[in-house]
PDB file of C-alpha atoms in Angstrom:
ATOM      1  CA  MET A 515       8.128 -19.034   7.806  1.00 49.00           C
ATOM      2  CA  SER A 516       9.154 -20.816  11.025  1.00 48.00           C
ATOM      3  CA  ASN A 517       8.355 -19.594  14.423  1.00 59.00           C
ATOM      4  CA  ASN A 518      12.006 -18.446  14.709  1.00 77.00           C
ATOM      5  CA  HIS A 519      11.449 -16.109  11.776  1.00 88.00           C
ATOM      6  CA  PRO A 520       8.063 -14.414  11.943  1.00 95.00           C
ATOM      7  CA  THR A 521       6.660 -13.036   8.751  1.00 97.00           C
ATOM      8  CA  LEU A 522       6.740  -9.323   8.102  1.00 98.00           C
ATOM      9  CA  PHE A 523       2.980  -9.378   8.582  1.00 98.00           C
ATOM     10  CA  LYS A 524       3.409 -10.725  12.133  1.00 98.00           C
ATOM     11  CA  ARG A 525       6.370  -8.484  12.880  1.00 97.00           C
ATOM     12  CA  ILE A 526       4.274  -5.344  12.305  1.00 98.00           C
ATOM     13  CA  GLY A 527       1.393  -6.613  14.424  1.00 97.00           C
ATOM     14  CA  GLY A 528      -0.867  -8.725  12.218  1.00 97.00           C
ATOM     15  CA  GLU A 529      -4.341  -8.155  10.958  1.00 96.00           C
ATOM     16  CA  GLN A 530      -5.533  -5.579  13.496  1.00 96.00           C
ATOM     17  CA  VAL A 531      -2.507  -3.325  12.956  1.00 97.00           C
ATOM     18  CA  VAL A 532      -2.782  -3.618   9.193  1.00 98.00           C
ATOM     19  CA  ALA A 533      -6.455  -2.549   9.321  1.00 96.00           C
ATOM     20  CA  GLU A 534      -5.613   0.454  11.554  1.00 98.00           C
ATOM     21  CA  LEU A 535      -2.586   1.359   9.445  1.00 98.00           C
ATOM     22  CA  ILE A 536      -4.621   1.251   6.222  1.00 98.00           C
ATOM     23  CA  THR A 537      -7.274   3.517   7.713  1.00 98.00           C
ATOM     24  CA  GLU A 538      -4.680   6.153   8.773  1.00 98.00           C
ATOM     25  CA  PHE A 539      -2.875   5.746   5.458  1.00 98.00           C
ATOM     26  CA  TYR A 540      -5.973   6.547   3.453  1.00 98.00           C
ATOM     27  CA  ASP A 541      -6.784   9.463   5.730  1.00 98.00           C
ATOM     28  CA  ARG A 542      -3.463  10.851   4.471  1.00 98.00           C
ATOM     29  CA  ILE A 543      -3.927   9.840   0.810  1.00 98.00           C
ATOM     30  CA  LEU A 544      -7.429  11.268   0.591  1.00 97.00           C
ATOM     31  CA  THR A 545      -6.335  14.690   1.772  1.00 98.00           C
ATOM     32  CA  ASP A 546      -3.308  14.871  -0.550  1.00 98.00           C
ATOM     33  CA  PRO A 547      -4.223  17.259  -3.339  1.00 98.00           C
ATOM     34  CA  GLU A 548      -2.269  15.309  -5.953  1.00 97.00           C
ATOM     35  CA  LEU A 549      -3.643  11.910  -4.985  1.00 98.00           C
ATOM     36  CA  LYS A 550      -7.195  12.393  -3.817  1.00 97.00           C
ATOM     37  CA  THR A 551      -8.558  12.865  -7.346  1.00 96.00           C
ATOM     38  CA  PHE A 552      -7.649   9.230  -8.194  1.00 96.00           C
ATOM     39  CA  PHE A 553     -10.189   8.131  -5.557  1.00 94.00           C
ATOM     40  CA  LYS A 554     -12.963  10.568  -6.283  1.00 93.00           C
ATOM     41  CA  TYR A 555     -15.440   7.889  -7.305  1.00 93.00           C
ATOM     42  CA  THR A 556     -14.067   5.074  -5.176  1.00 94.00           C
ATOM     43  CA  ASP A 557     -15.914   3.431  -2.270  1.00 96.00           C
ATOM     44  CA  ARG A 558     -13.547   3.980   0.640  1.00 96.00           C
ATOM     45  CA  ALA A 559     -14.692   0.919   2.607  1.00 96.00           C
ATOM     46  CA  LYS A 560     -14.081  -1.340  -0.395  1.00 96.00           C
ATOM     47  CA  LEU A 561     -10.790   0.361  -1.186  1.00 95.00           C
ATOM     48  CA  GLN A 562      -9.514  -0.107   2.381  1.00 96.00           C
ATOM     49  CA  ARG A 563     -10.702  -3.756   2.452  1.00 96.00           C
ATOM     50  CA  MET A 564      -8.934  -4.532  -0.789  1.00 96.00           C
ATOM     51  CA  GLN A 565      -5.830  -2.662   0.267  1.00 96.00           C
ATOM     52  CA  SER A 566      -5.747  -4.494   3.577  1.00 97.00           C
ATOM     53  CA  GLU A 567      -5.978  -7.785   1.680  1.00 97.00           C
ATOM     54  CA  PHE A 568      -3.239  -6.774  -0.747  1.00 96.00           C
ATOM     55  CA  PHE A 569      -0.997  -5.414   1.971  1.00 96.00           C
ATOM     56  CA  SER A 570      -1.452  -8.462   4.203  1.00 97.00           C
ATOM     57  CA  ALA A 571      -0.735 -10.838   1.329  1.00 96.00           C
ATOM     58  CA  ALA A 572       2.329  -8.854   0.210  1.00 96.00           C
ATOM     59  CA  LEU A 573       3.733  -9.100   3.733  1.00 97.00           C
ATOM     60  CA  ASP A 574       3.263 -12.913   3.866  1.00 97.00           C
ATOM     61  CA  GLY A 575       0.165 -12.774   5.995  1.00 97.00           C
ATOM     62  CA  PRO A 576      -2.433 -15.532   6.005  1.00 96.00           C
ATOM     63  CA  ILE A 577      -4.826 -13.466   3.876  1.00 94.00           C
ATOM     64  CA  THR A 578      -5.181 -13.981   0.115  1.00 94.00           C
ATOM     65  CA  TYR A 579      -5.587 -10.979  -2.150  1.00 94.00           C
ATOM     66  CA  THR A 580      -8.913 -11.529  -4.014  1.00 95.00           C
ATOM     67  CA  GLY A 581      -8.948  -8.329  -6.096  1.00 93.00           C
ATOM     68  CA  ARG A 582      -8.237  -7.915  -9.766  1.00 93.00           C
ATOM     69  CA  PRO A 583      -4.628  -7.733 -11.024  1.00 93.00           C
ATOM     70  CA  LEU A 584      -3.008  -4.409 -10.135  1.00 93.00           C
ATOM     71  CA  SER A 585      -2.255  -3.687 -13.772  1.00 93.00           C
ATOM     72  CA  HIS A 586      -5.984  -3.902 -14.572  1.00 93.00           C
ATOM     73  CA  VAL A 587      -7.113  -1.819 -11.554  1.00 91.00           C
ATOM     74  CA  HIS A 588      -4.666   0.997 -12.339  1.00 92.00           C
ATOM     75  CA  HIS A 589      -4.701   0.871 -16.137  1.00 93.00           C
ATOM     76  CA  GLY A 590      -5.485   4.201 -17.835  1.00 91.00           C
ATOM     77  CA  ARG A 591      -5.656   6.156 -14.652  1.00 92.00           C
ATOM     78  CA  GLY A 592      -2.664   8.331 -15.378  1.00 93.00           C
ATOM     79  CA  ILE A 593      -0.644   7.231 -12.307  1.00 94.00           C
ATOM     80  CA  THR A 594       2.976   8.132 -12.749  1.00 94.00           C
ATOM     81  CA  LYS A 595       6.068   7.240 -10.716  1.00 93.00           C
ATOM     82  CA  HIS A 596       5.731  10.711  -9.155  1.00 96.00           C
ATOM     83  CA  HIS A 597       2.292   9.771  -7.816  1.00 96.00           C
ATOM     84  CA  LEU A 598       3.570   6.447  -6.618  1.00 96.00           C
ATOM     85  CA  GLY A 599       6.377   8.255  -4.815  1.00 96.00           C
ATOM     86  CA  LEU A 600       3.789  10.427  -3.033  1.00 98.00           C
ATOM     87  CA  PHE A 601       1.848   7.322  -2.183  1.00 97.00           C
ATOM     88  CA  VAL A 602       4.929   5.604  -0.777  1.00 98.00           C
ATOM     89  CA  GLY A 603       5.841   8.743   1.185  1.00 98.00           C
ATOM     90  CA  HIS A 604       2.476   8.654   2.944  1.00 99.00           C
ATOM     91  CA  LEU A 605       2.979   4.962   3.605  1.00 98.00           C
ATOM     92  CA  ILE A 606       6.359   5.583   5.194  1.00 99.00           C
ATOM     93  CA  ASP A 607       4.963   8.387   7.369  1.00 99.00           C
ATOM     94  CA  THR A 608       2.078   6.129   8.445  1.00 99.00           C
ATOM     95  CA  LEU A 609       4.443   3.200   9.259  1.00 99.00           C
ATOM     96  CA  GLN A 610       6.649   5.552  11.255  1.00 99.00           C
ATOM     97  CA  ASN A 611       3.636   6.834  13.166  1.00 98.00           C
ATOM     98  CA  PHE A 612       2.795   3.193  14.061  1.00 98.00           C
ATOM     99  CA  LYS A 613       6.398   2.789  15.399  1.00 98.00           C
ATOM    100  CA  ILE A 614       7.264   0.119  12.819  1.00 98.00           C
ATOM    101  CA  THR A 615      11.048  -0.459  12.852  1.00 98.00           C
ATOM    102  CA  GLU A 616      13.122   1.174  10.153  1.00 98.00           C
ATOM    103  CA  GLN A 617      14.244  -2.271   8.850  1.00 98.00           C
ATOM    104  CA  ASP A 618      10.617  -3.405   8.594  1.00 98.00           C
ATOM    105  CA  ILE A 619       9.675  -0.130   6.848  1.00 98.00           C
ATOM    106  CA  GLN A 620      12.494  -0.713   4.339  1.00 98.00           C
ATOM    107  CA  ASP A 621      11.326  -4.304   3.752  1.00 98.00           C
ATOM    108  CA  ILE A 622       7.768  -3.192   3.258  1.00 98.00           C
ATOM    109  CA  ILE A 623       8.733  -0.429   0.781  1.00 98.00           C
ATOM    110  CA  ASN A 624      10.926  -2.847  -1.136  1.00 97.00           C
ATOM    111  CA  ARG A 625       7.972  -5.218  -1.529  1.00 96.00           C
ATOM    112  CA  ILE A 626       5.653  -2.413  -2.602  1.00 94.00           C
ATOM    113  CA  ASN A 627       8.178  -1.161  -5.082  1.00 94.00           C
ATOM    114  CA  THR A 628       8.116  -4.541  -6.854  1.00 94.00           C
ATOM    115  CA  TYR A 629       4.611  -3.562  -8.020  1.00 94.00           C
ATOM    116  CA  SER A 630       5.626  -0.165  -9.409  1.00 94.00           C
ATOM    117  CA  ASP A 631       5.319  -1.010 -13.086  1.00 93.00           C
ATOM    118  CA  GLU A 632       1.950  -2.730 -12.576  1.00 94.00           C
ATOM    119  CA  ILE A 633       0.627   0.394 -10.937  1.00 94.00           C
ATOM    120  CA  THR A 634       2.136   3.026 -13.195  1.00 93.00           C
ATOM    121  CA  GLY A 635       2.157   1.044 -16.442  1.00 88.00           C
ATOM    122  CA  GLY A 636       5.837   2.020 -16.526  1.00 78.00           C
ATOM    123  CA  VAL A 637       4.929   5.700 -16.886  1.00 66.00           C
ATOM    124  CA  GLY A 638       7.465   8.182 -15.507  1.00 61.00           C
ATOM    125  CA  GLN A 639       6.937  11.779 -14.479  1.00 55.00           C
ATOM    126  CA  ALA A 640       3.812  13.612 -15.573  1.00 47.00           C
ATOM    127  CA  GLY A 641       4.268  16.227 -18.293  1.00 42.00           C
TER     128      GLY A 641
END
């Protein structure tokens, strides 16, 4: 992107803001009774590092995501679109808490939603 049109990554504050945002976001996720079980055996530091990479790359930041493909990471975990909706709700709340503009929040959510099928395996509501 040119200097006249900063990337979404730069618009929200860059690497430091992404790191802080991911920390608060996972504080929310790991206390959500419907989501925390997905992370029961997950190393939080590694999770946050990988999520910061992914998030930064998805927002056109200068960081490359080095993790495994999302479809592999989430395969067989039973994550439904309902769970993804809760996840996105916590992301919206976190972004609002960081005073990210509504337009940037919408742009971020639109980008995250492009990965929906990779995360859920196309699975809808749970039973």
